Amino acid sequence: MLFSVLALIASAVLLGCLAGPVLDRLRRPAVDPGAAIACWAAALAGTFIANTAVVVVALISPPGPGHGLLEWLRDCLPHHGSLAVIMAAAATLVLMTACCSRLASGLPRLGRAVRHRRRHRELLRLVAREHGRHADVLVLDHPVPVAYSLPARRRAIVVSTGAQETLTEAELGAVLAHERAHLRQRHHALLLMLDVVHALLPWLPTVRRAKSRLPLLLEMAADDAAASAYGRRTLVDALCRLSAVPGVAGALGAAGDSGSAALVERVLRLEAAAPVRARRSVRLATCAFAAAAVATPLLVGAVAIARLSTTC
């Protein structure tokens, strides 16, 4: 039992505190962004699982109130000393207060972002029109060149008339390929997962680093998909033409935020070298890390919780 708890705490520390600085090196241009994204996603999922399991174990460990609730049906709580019950209750109260504070401050903010995205989609249905040649594109009558995508079942890509007039046919094709890569690779779902974990565990180094690194890696992955179809020079020209306006909140725009360091880094990466394809050894290492990062805290946490829920 003690080994399971220690292994669970070690998993939470390794994933939440040490994995981020190590994965931060995977942002280099020589690294395939797809492999880096998989590692970051696994680290975030493992961090969330490990910390959730730690909280559950702390609540149900004897003589904590959670354990008392489980053992109350077996008349187990009277076996614990009164001082131990008071100390466990006080420690659990602090833990629950901290968790509730994070939930109270983080989840409403996340809920507002989701509602804002939903209202944005509803507004687009009223003011935008369907594109004649592209079944997944909505056209917005606006002179400012804008192109972005939102998670939706149909017509998920939005392009302004200004973008259609500013971009050449090839550049528009590169932008659409970029946005389709976001949708095909489920980048919006990854960002939603990132927002949830950051709302609950913003103090962990891995989560803080992922908040700033993962969006850039997602854009790089979409850049590679578009560049492979239309060429790097065409995509760079399109990004530069679309960089005059800030990004749309809750959406993934091809150019991101105007004048941002991330856009400059993306352009320099596209101009420097061809997109990197992950070697077989890198893919195997990525799969091994992702499996270990998710499976280890899940299995160890399940074992610890199962033992605590059945023993007094």
PDB file of N, CA and C in Angstrom, residues 44-99:
ATOM      1  N   LEU A  44       0.132  16.252 -20.037  1.00  0.00           N
ATOM      2  CA  LEU A  44      -1.006  16.940 -19.425  1.00  0.00           C
ATOM      3  C   LEU A  44      -2.026  15.942 -18.886  1.00  0.00           C
ATOM      4  N   ALA A  45      -2.345  14.927 -19.686  1.00  0.00           N
ATOM      5  CA  ALA A  45      -3.312  13.929 -19.235  1.00  0.00           C
ATOM      6  C   ALA A  45      -2.793  13.174 -18.012  1.00  0.00           C
ATOM      7  N   GLY A  46      -1.515  12.780 -18.037  1.00  0.00           N
ATOM      8  CA  GLY A  46      -0.940  12.087 -16.898  1.00  0.00           C
ATOM      9  C   GLY A  46      -0.878  12.956 -15.658  1.00  0.00           C
ATOM     10  N   THR A  47      -0.557  14.231 -15.845  1.00  0.00           N
ATOM     11  CA  THR A  47      -0.520  15.155 -14.709  1.00  0.00           C
ATOM     12  C   THR A  47      -1.892  15.282 -14.066  1.00  0.00           C
ATOM     13  N   PHE A  48      -2.917  15.430 -14.886  1.00  0.00           N
ATOM     14  CA  PHE A  48      -4.277  15.544 -14.357  1.00  0.00           C
ATOM     15  C   PHE A  48      -4.685  14.269 -13.626  1.00  0.00           C
ATOM     16  N   ILE A  49      -4.412  13.109 -14.224  1.00  0.00           N
ATOM     17  CA  ILE A  49      -4.784  11.837 -13.598  1.00  0.00           C
ATOM     18  C   ILE A  49      -4.048  11.645 -12.277  1.00  0.00           C
ATOM     19  N   ALA A  50      -2.737  11.922 -12.273  1.00  0.00           N
ATOM     20  CA  ALA A  50      -1.943  11.713 -11.068  1.00  0.00           C
ATOM     21  C   ALA A  50      -2.393  12.626  -9.930  1.00  0.00           C
ATOM     22  N   ASN A  51      -2.611  13.904 -10.231  1.00  0.00           N
ATOM     23  CA  ASN A  51      -3.018  14.838  -9.169  1.00  0.00           C
ATOM     24  C   ASN A  51      -4.437  14.555  -8.683  1.00  0.00           C
ATOM     25  N   THR A  52      -5.314  14.152  -9.576  1.00  0.00           N
ATOM     26  CA  THR A  52      -6.657  13.775  -9.148  1.00  0.00           C
ATOM     27  C   THR A  52      -6.611  12.554  -8.226  1.00  0.00           C
ATOM     28  N   ALA A  53      -5.782  11.580  -8.588  1.00  0.00           N
ATOM     29  CA  ALA A  53      -5.655  10.389  -7.749  1.00  0.00           C
ATOM     30  C   ALA A  53      -5.047  10.727  -6.391  1.00  0.00           C
ATOM     31  N   VAL A  54      -4.073  11.637  -6.359  1.00  0.00           N
ATOM     32  CA  VAL A  54      -3.479  12.054  -5.081  1.00  0.00           C
ATOM     33  C   VAL A  54      -4.537  12.672  -4.175  1.00  0.00           C
ATOM     34  N   VAL A  55      -5.392  13.533  -4.750  1.00  0.00           N
ATOM     35  CA  VAL A  55      -6.454  14.159  -3.954  1.00  0.00           C
ATOM     36  C   VAL A  55      -7.425  13.099  -3.423  1.00  0.00           C
ATOM     37  N   VAL A  56      -7.810  12.163  -4.275  1.00  0.00           N
ATOM     38  CA  VAL A  56      -8.742  11.111  -3.841  1.00  0.00           C
ATOM     39  C   VAL A  56      -8.119  10.253  -2.749  1.00  0.00           C
ATOM     40  N   VAL A  57      -6.845   9.880  -2.924  1.00  0.00           N
ATOM     41  CA  VAL A  57      -6.162   9.076  -1.908  1.00  0.00           C
ATOM     42  C   VAL A  57      -6.072   9.834  -0.588  1.00  0.00           C
ATOM     43  N   ALA A  58      -5.778  11.146  -0.661  1.00  0.00           N
ATOM     44  CA  ALA A  58      -5.704  11.938   0.573  1.00  0.00           C
ATOM     45  C   ALA A  58      -7.048  12.003   1.286  1.00  0.00           C
ATOM     46  N   LEU A  59      -8.136  11.987   0.523  1.00  0.00           N
ATOM     47  CA  LEU A  59      -9.458  12.079   1.142  1.00  0.00           C
ATOM     48  C   LEU A  59      -9.908  10.763   1.757  1.00  0.00           C
ATOM     49  N   ILE A  60      -9.512   9.639   1.147  1.00  0.00           N
ATOM     50  CA  ILE A  60     -10.028   8.359   1.648  1.00  0.00           C
ATOM     51  C   ILE A  60      -9.012   7.605   2.495  1.00  0.00           C
ATOM     52  N   SER A  61      -7.796   8.155   2.668  1.00  0.00           N
ATOM     53  CA  SER A  61      -6.814   7.483   3.531  1.00  0.00           C
ATOM     54  C   SER A  61      -7.271   7.561   4.980  1.00  0.00           C
ATOM     55  N   PRO A  62      -7.181   6.485   5.733  1.00  0.00           N
ATOM     56  CA  PRO A  62      -7.602   6.513   7.137  1.00  0.00           C
ATOM     57  C   PRO A  62      -6.702   7.423   7.961  1.00  0.00           C
ATOM     58  N   PRO A  63      -7.262   8.235   8.869  1.00  0.00           N
ATOM     59  CA  PRO A  63      -8.685   8.310   9.177  1.00  0.00           C
ATOM     60  C   PRO A  63      -9.344   9.548   8.562  1.00  0.00           C
ATOM     61  N   GLY A  64      -9.058   9.842   7.315  1.00  0.00           N
ATOM     62  CA  GLY A  64      -9.654  10.997   6.647  1.00  0.00           C
ATOM     63  C   GLY A  64     -11.156  10.863   6.511  1.00  0.00           C
ATOM     64  N   PRO A  65     -11.848  11.996   6.290  1.00  0.00           N
ATOM     65  CA  PRO A  65     -13.315  11.953   6.170  1.00  0.00           C
ATOM     66  C   PRO A  65     -13.781  11.073   5.020  1.00  0.00           C
ATOM     67  N   GLY A  66     -13.037  11.049   3.937  1.00  0.00           N
ATOM     68  CA  GLY A  66     -13.426  10.187   2.832  1.00  0.00           C
ATOM     69  C   GLY A  66     -13.387   8.722   3.223  1.00  0.00           C
ATOM     70  N   HIS A  67     -12.321   8.341   3.907  1.00  0.00           N
ATOM     71  CA  HIS A  67     -12.227   6.970   4.407  1.00  0.00           C
ATOM     72  C   HIS A  67     -13.337   6.704   5.423  1.00  0.00           C
ATOM     73  N   GLY A  68     -13.579   7.684   6.288  1.00  0.00           N
ATOM     74  CA  GLY A  68     -14.645   7.515   7.270  1.00  0.00           C
ATOM     75  C   GLY A  68     -15.998   7.314   6.619  1.00  0.00           C
ATOM     76  N   LEU A  69     -16.212   8.027   5.490  1.00  0.00           N
ATOM     77  CA  LEU A  69     -17.476   7.852   4.792  1.00  0.00           C
ATOM     78  C   LEU A  69     -17.600   6.442   4.226  1.00  0.00           C
ATOM     79  N   LEU A  70     -16.484   5.926   3.695  1.00  0.00           N
ATOM     80  CA  LEU A  70     -16.517   4.570   3.155  1.00  0.00           C
ATOM     81  C   LEU A  70     -16.683   3.530   4.255  1.00  0.00           C
ATOM     82  N   GLU A  71     -15.984   3.755   5.380  1.00  0.00           N
ATOM     83  CA  GLU A  71     -15.989   2.761   6.449  1.00  0.00           C
ATOM     84  C   GLU A  71     -17.121   2.953   7.452  1.00  0.00           C
ATOM     85  N   TRP A  72     -17.847   4.061   7.306  1.00  0.00           N
ATOM     86  CA  TRP A  72     -18.935   4.304   8.250  1.00  0.00           C
ATOM     87  C   TRP A  72     -19.958   3.177   8.193  1.00  0.00           C
ATOM     88  N   LEU A  73     -20.177   2.640   7.011  1.00  0.00           N
ATOM     89  CA  LEU A  73     -21.121   1.539   6.878  1.00  0.00           C
ATOM     90  C   LEU A  73     -20.629   0.296   7.597  1.00  0.00           C
ATOM     91  N   ARG A  74     -19.322   0.201   7.849  1.00  0.00           N
ATOM     92  CA  ARG A  74     -18.765  -0.964   8.549  1.00  0.00           C
ATOM     93  C   ARG A  74     -18.404  -0.619  10.001  1.00  0.00           C
ATOM     94  N   ASP A  75     -18.841   0.564  10.456  1.00  0.00           N
ATOM     95  CA  ASP A  75     -18.533   1.002  11.822  1.00  0.00           C
ATOM     96  C   ASP A  75     -17.033   1.024  12.072  1.00  0.00           C
ATOM     97  N   CYS A  76     -16.297   1.587  11.080  1.00  0.00           N
ATOM     98  CA  CYS A  76     -14.838   1.585  11.187  1.00  0.00           C
ATOM     99  C   CYS A  76     -14.319   2.832  11.877  1.00  0.00           C
ATOM    100  N   LEU A  77     -15.005   3.951  11.742  1.00  0.00           N
ATOM    101  CA  LEU A  77     -14.471   5.206  12.242  1.00  0.00           C
ATOM    102  C   LEU A  77     -14.184   5.198  13.746  1.00  0.00           C
ATOM    103  N   PRO A  78     -14.995   4.558  14.589  1.00  0.00           N
ATOM    104  CA  PRO A  78     -14.680   4.559  16.024  1.00  0.00           C
ATOM    105  C   PRO A  78     -13.347   3.927  16.370  1.00  0.00           C
ATOM    106  N   HIS A  79     -12.742   3.160  15.491  1.00  0.00           N
ATOM    107  CA  HIS A  79     -11.461   2.530  15.792  1.00  0.00           C
ATOM    108  C   HIS A  79     -10.311   3.531  15.760  1.00  0.00           C
ATOM    109  N   HIS A  80     -10.507   4.699  15.170  1.00  0.00           N
ATOM    110  CA  HIS A  80      -9.449   5.692  15.075  1.00  0.00           C
ATOM    111  C   HIS A  80      -9.504   6.633  16.275  1.00  0.00           C
ATOM    112  N   GLY A  81      -8.346   7.073  16.721  1.00  0.00           N
ATOM    113  CA  GLY A  81      -8.282   7.987  17.844  1.00  0.00           C
ATOM    114  C   GLY A  81      -8.841   9.348  17.499  1.00  0.00           C
ATOM    115  N   SER A  82      -9.344  10.044  18.495  1.00  0.00           N
ATOM    116  CA  SER A  82      -9.964  11.347  18.262  1.00  0.00           C
ATOM    117  C   SER A  82      -8.953  12.357  17.730  1.00  0.00           C
ATOM    118  N   LEU A  83      -7.705  12.340  18.242  1.00  0.00           N
ATOM    119  CA  LEU A  83      -6.694  13.282  17.765  1.00  0.00           C
ATOM    120  C   LEU A  83      -6.377  13.046  16.297  1.00  0.00           C
ATOM    121  N   ALA A  84      -6.278  11.776  15.904  1.00  0.00           N
ATOM    122  CA  ALA A  84      -6.007  11.466  14.511  1.00  0.00           C
ATOM    123  C   ALA A  84      -7.141  11.934  13.610  1.00  0.00           C
ATOM    124  N   VAL A  85      -8.380  11.784  14.083  1.00  0.00           N
ATOM    125  CA  VAL A  85      -9.529  12.217  13.291  1.00  0.00           C
ATOM    126  C   VAL A  85      -9.503  13.729  13.106  1.00  0.00           C
ATOM    127  N   ILE A  86      -9.177  14.458  14.183  1.00  0.00           N
ATOM    128  CA  ILE A  86      -9.140  15.921  14.103  1.00  0.00           C
ATOM    129  C   ILE A  86      -8.042  16.383  13.150  1.00  0.00           C
ATOM    130  N   MET A  87      -6.866  15.777  13.244  1.00  0.00           N
ATOM    131  CA  MET A  87      -5.756  16.168  12.367  1.00  0.00           C
ATOM    132  C   MET A  87      -6.067  15.856  10.901  1.00  0.00           C
ATOM    133  N   ALA A  88      -6.640  14.681  10.663  1.00  0.00           N
ATOM    134  CA  ALA A  88      -6.982  14.313   9.293  1.00  0.00           C
ATOM    135  C   ALA A  88      -8.080  15.212   8.739  1.00  0.00           C
ATOM    136  N   ALA A  89      -9.060  15.541   9.589  1.00  0.00           N
ATOM    137  CA  ALA A  89     -10.136  16.415   9.139  1.00  0.00           C
ATOM    138  C   ALA A  89      -9.602  17.809   8.803  1.00  0.00           C
ATOM    139  N   ALA A  90      -8.675  18.322   9.635  1.00  0.00           N
ATOM    140  CA  ALA A  90      -8.108  19.642   9.368  1.00  0.00           C
ATOM    141  C   ALA A  90      -7.301  19.652   8.078  1.00  0.00           C
ATOM    142  N   ALA A  91      -6.470  18.618   7.878  1.00  0.00           N
ATOM    143  CA  ALA A  91      -5.680  18.547   6.649  1.00  0.00           C
ATOM    144  C   ALA A  91      -6.574  18.407   5.423  1.00  0.00           C
ATOM    145  N   THR A  92      -7.612  17.597   5.553  1.00  0.00           N
ATOM    146  CA  THR A  92      -8.521  17.413   4.430  1.00  0.00           C
ATOM    147  C   THR A  92      -9.299  18.686   4.128  1.00  0.00           C
ATOM    148  N   LEU A  93      -9.643  19.440   5.193  1.00  0.00           N
ATOM    149  CA  LEU A  93     -10.362  20.700   4.997  1.00  0.00           C
ATOM    150  C   LEU A  93      -9.513  21.679   4.194  1.00  0.00           C
ATOM    151  N   VAL A  94      -8.223  21.743   4.509  1.00  0.00           N
ATOM    152  CA  VAL A  94      -7.331  22.621   3.751  1.00  0.00           C
ATOM    153  C   VAL A  94      -7.247  22.180   2.297  1.00  0.00           C
ATOM    154  N   LEU A  95      -7.117  20.866   2.092  1.00  0.00           N
ATOM    155  CA  LEU A  95      -7.027  20.334   0.737  1.00  0.00           C
ATOM    156  C   LEU A  95      -8.300  20.598  -0.049  1.00  0.00           C
ATOM    157  N   MET A  96      -9.443  20.350   0.560  1.00  0.00           N
ATOM    158  CA  MET A  96     -10.705  20.566  -0.136  1.00  0.00           C
ATOM    159  C   MET A  96     -10.956  22.045  -0.401  1.00  0.00           C
ATOM    160  N   THR A  97     -10.525  22.907   0.525  1.00  0.00           N
ATOM    161  CA  THR A  97     -10.678  24.348   0.314  1.00  0.00           C
ATOM    162  C   THR A  97      -9.861  24.814  -0.886  1.00  0.00           C
ATOM    163  N   ALA A  98      -8.630  24.304  -0.977  1.00  0.00           N
ATOM    164  CA  ALA A  98      -7.782  24.674  -2.116  1.00  0.00           C
ATOM    165  C   ALA A  98      -8.384  24.182  -3.430  1.00  0.00           C
ATOM    166  N   CYS A  99      -8.878  22.944  -3.438  1.00  0.00           N
ATOM    167  CA  CYS A  99      -9.477  22.400  -4.663  1.00  0.00           C
ATOM    168  C   CYS A  99     -10.742  23.165  -5.052  1.00  0.00           C
TER     169      CYS A  99
END
